[in-house]
PDB file of C-alpha atoms in Angstrom:
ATOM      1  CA  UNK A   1      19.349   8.169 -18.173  1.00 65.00           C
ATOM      2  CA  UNK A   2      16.410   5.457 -18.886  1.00 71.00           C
ATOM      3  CA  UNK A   3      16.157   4.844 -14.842  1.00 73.00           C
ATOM      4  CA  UNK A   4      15.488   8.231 -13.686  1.00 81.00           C
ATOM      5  CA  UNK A   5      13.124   8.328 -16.525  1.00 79.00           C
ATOM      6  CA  UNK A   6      11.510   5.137 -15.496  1.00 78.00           C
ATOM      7  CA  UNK A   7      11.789   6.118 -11.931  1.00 79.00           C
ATOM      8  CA  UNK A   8      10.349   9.451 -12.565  1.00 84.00           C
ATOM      9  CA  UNK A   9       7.166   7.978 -14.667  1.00 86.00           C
ATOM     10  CA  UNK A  10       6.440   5.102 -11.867  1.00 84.00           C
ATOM     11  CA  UNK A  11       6.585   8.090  -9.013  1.00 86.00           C
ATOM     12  CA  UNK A  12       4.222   9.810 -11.004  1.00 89.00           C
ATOM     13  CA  UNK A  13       1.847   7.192 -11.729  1.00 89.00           C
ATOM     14  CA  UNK A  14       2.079   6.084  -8.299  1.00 91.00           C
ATOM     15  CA  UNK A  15       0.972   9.551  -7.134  1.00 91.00           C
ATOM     16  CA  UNK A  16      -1.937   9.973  -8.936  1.00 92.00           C
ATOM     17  CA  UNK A  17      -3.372   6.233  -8.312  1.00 92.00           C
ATOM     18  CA  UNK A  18      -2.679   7.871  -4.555  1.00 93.00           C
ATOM     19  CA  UNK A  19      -4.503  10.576  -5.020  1.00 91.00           C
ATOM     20  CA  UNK A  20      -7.265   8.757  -6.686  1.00 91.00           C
ATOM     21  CA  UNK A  21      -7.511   6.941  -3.407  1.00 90.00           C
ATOM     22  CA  UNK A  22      -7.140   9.843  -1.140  1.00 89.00           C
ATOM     23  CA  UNK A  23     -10.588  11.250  -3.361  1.00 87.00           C
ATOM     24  CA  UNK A  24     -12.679   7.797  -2.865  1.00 82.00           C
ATOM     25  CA  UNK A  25     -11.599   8.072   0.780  1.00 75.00           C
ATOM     26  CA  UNK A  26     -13.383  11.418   1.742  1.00 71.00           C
ATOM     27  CA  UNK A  27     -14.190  10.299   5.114  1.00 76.00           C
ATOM     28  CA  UNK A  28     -10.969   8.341   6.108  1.00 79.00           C
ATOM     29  CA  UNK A  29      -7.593   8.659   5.307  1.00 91.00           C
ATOM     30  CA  UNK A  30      -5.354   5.600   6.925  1.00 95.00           C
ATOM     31  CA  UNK A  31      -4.134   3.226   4.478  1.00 96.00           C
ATOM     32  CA  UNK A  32      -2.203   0.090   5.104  1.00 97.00           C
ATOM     33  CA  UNK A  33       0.528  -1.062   2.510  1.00 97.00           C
ATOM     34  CA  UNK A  34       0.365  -4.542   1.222  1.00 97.00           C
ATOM     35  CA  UNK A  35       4.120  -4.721   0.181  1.00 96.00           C
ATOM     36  CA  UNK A  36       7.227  -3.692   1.268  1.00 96.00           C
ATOM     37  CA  UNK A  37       9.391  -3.545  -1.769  1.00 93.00           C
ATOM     38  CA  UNK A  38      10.478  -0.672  -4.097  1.00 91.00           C
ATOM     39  CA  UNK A  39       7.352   0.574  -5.424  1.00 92.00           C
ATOM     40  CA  UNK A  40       6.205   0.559  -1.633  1.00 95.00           C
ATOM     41  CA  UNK A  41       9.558   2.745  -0.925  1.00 94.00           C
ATOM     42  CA  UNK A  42       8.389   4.716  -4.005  1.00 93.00           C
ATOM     43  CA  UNK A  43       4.545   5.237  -2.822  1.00 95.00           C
ATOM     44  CA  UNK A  44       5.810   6.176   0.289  1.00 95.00           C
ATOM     45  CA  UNK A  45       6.909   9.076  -0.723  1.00 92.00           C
ATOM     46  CA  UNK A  46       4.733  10.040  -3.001  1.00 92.00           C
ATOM     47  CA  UNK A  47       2.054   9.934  -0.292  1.00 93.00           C
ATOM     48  CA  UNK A  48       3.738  12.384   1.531  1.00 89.00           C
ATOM     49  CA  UNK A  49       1.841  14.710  -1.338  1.00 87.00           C
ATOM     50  CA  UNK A  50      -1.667  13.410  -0.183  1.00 89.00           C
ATOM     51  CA  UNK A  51      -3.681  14.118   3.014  1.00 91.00           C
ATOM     52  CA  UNK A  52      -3.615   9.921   3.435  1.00 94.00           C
ATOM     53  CA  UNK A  53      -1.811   8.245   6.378  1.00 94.00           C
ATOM     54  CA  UNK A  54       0.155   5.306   6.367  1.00 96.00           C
ATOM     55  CA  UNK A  55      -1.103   3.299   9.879  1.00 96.00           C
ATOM     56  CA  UNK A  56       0.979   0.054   8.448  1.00 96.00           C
ATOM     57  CA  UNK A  57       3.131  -2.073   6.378  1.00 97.00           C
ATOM     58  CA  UNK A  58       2.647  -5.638   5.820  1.00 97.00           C
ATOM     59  CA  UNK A  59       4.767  -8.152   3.105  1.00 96.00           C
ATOM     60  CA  UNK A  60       4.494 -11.775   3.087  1.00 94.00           C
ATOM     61  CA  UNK A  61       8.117 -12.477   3.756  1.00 93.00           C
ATOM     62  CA  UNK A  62      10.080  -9.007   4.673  1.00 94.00           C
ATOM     63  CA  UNK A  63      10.074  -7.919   8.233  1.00 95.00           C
ATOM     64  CA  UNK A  64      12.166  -5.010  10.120  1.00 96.00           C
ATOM     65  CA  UNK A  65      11.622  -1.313   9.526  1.00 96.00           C
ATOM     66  CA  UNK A  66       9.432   0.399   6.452  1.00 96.00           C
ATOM     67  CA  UNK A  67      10.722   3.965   7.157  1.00 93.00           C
ATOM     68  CA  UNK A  68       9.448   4.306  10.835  1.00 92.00           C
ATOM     69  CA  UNK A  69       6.843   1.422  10.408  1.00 95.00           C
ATOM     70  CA  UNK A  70       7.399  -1.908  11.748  1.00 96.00           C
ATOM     71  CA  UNK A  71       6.774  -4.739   8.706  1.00 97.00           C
ATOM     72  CA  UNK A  72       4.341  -7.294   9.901  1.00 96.00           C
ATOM     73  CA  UNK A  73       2.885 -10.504   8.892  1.00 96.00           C
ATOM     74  CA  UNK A  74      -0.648  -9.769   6.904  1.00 96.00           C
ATOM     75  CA  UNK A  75      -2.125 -11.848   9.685  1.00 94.00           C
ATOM     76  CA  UNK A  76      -2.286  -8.609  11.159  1.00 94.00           C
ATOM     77  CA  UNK A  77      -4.850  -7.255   9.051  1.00 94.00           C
ATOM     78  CA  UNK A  78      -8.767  -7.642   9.418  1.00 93.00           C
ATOM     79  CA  UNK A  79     -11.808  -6.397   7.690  1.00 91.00           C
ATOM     80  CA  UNK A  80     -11.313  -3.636   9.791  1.00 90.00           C
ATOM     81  CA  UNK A  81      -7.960  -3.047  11.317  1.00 93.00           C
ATOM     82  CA  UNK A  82      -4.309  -3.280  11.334  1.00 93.00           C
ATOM     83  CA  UNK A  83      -3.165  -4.859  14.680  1.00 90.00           C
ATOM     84  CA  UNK A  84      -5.710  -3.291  16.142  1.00 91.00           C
ATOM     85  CA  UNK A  85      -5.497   0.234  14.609  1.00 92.00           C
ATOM     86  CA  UNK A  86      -8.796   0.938  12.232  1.00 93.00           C
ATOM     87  CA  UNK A  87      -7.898   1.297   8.457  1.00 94.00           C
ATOM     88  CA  UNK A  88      -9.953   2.875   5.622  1.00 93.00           C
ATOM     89  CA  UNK A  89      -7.789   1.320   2.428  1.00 94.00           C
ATOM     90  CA  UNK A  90      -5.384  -1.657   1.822  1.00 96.00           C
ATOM     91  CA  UNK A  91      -3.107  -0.131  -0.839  1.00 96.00           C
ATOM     92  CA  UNK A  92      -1.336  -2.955  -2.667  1.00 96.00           C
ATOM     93  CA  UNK A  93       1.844  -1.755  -3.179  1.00 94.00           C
ATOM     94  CA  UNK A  94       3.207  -3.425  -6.288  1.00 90.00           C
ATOM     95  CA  UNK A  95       2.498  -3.022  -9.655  1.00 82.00           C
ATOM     96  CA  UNK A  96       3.616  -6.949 -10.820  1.00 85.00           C
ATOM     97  CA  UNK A  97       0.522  -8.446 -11.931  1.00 86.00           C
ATOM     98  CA  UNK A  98       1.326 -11.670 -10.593  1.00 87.00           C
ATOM     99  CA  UNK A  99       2.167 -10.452  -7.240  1.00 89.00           C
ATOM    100  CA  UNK A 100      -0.905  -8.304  -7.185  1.00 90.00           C
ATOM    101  CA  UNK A 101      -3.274 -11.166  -7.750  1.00 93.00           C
ATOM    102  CA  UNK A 102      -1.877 -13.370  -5.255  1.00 94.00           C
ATOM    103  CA  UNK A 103      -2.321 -10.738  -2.859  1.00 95.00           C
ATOM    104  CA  UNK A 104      -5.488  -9.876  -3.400  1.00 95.00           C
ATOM    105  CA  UNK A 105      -6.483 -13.737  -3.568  1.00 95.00           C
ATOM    106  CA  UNK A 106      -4.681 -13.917   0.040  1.00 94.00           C
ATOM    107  CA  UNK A 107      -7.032 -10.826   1.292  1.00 96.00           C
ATOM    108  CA  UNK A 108     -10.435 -12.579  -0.695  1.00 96.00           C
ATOM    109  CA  UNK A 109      -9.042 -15.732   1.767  1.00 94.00           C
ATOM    110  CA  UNK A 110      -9.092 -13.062   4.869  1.00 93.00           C
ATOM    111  CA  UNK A 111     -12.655 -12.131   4.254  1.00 94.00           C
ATOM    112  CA  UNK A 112     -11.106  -8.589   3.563  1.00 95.00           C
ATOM    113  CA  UNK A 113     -13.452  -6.887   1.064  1.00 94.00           C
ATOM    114  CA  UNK A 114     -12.381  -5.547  -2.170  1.00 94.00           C
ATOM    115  CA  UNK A 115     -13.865  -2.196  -1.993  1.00 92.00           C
ATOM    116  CA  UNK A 116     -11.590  -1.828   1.139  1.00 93.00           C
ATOM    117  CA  UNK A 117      -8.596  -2.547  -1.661  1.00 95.00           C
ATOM    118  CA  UNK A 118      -6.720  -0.306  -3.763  1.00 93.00           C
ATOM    119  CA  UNK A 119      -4.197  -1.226  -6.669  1.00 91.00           C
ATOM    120  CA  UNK A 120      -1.614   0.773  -7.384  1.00 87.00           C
TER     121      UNK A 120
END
């Protein structure tokens, strides 16, 4: 069937832009999800594959539970933390060009910097 095949290439892409992260990471490990959509559901698991941690979830209009993750508002985020927690990566967590560059304008607006930012 076309979807499993589509499904099966976008896991696998996801994971290796994952583990491409987890290797420019080698001295922290917590990522935060911008996006809380399918690819999210997909990179979810496929990080389950890595040694990275998923610390938090924020989308610009979903809230309620990511897996066991609370979504939040990406007010939440800093430079330097999630709601507190420190972060090493902001994984954007769609692969709609569109949506990714409104994101990543929104995080330029935060004063979040881009080598803290990873695209799927």
């Amino acid at each position: 069937c076309s979807s499993d095949l589509l499904y099966t290439q976008t896991r696998e892409q996801i994971t290796a832009s994952l583990s491409a992260i987890a290797e420019h990471c080698p001295n922290g490990k917590h990522v935060v999800f911008y996006g809380a959509g399918d690819v999210a559901e997909i990179a979810y698991v496929s990080l389950q594959r890595t040694d990275l941690r998923l610390v938090g979830i924020v989308d610009d209009r979903r809230r309620g539970k990511f897996f066991d993750l609370e979504v939040r508002d990406p007010d939440c985020l800093s430079a330097q933390a999630f709601d507190g927690t420190p972060y090493d990566r902001i994984v954007v967590a769609t692969i709609r060009q569109t949506v990714t560059d409104a994101i990543q304008m929104r995080l330029d607006a935060s004063g979040i910097p881009r080598e803290k930012v990873a695209h799927l």
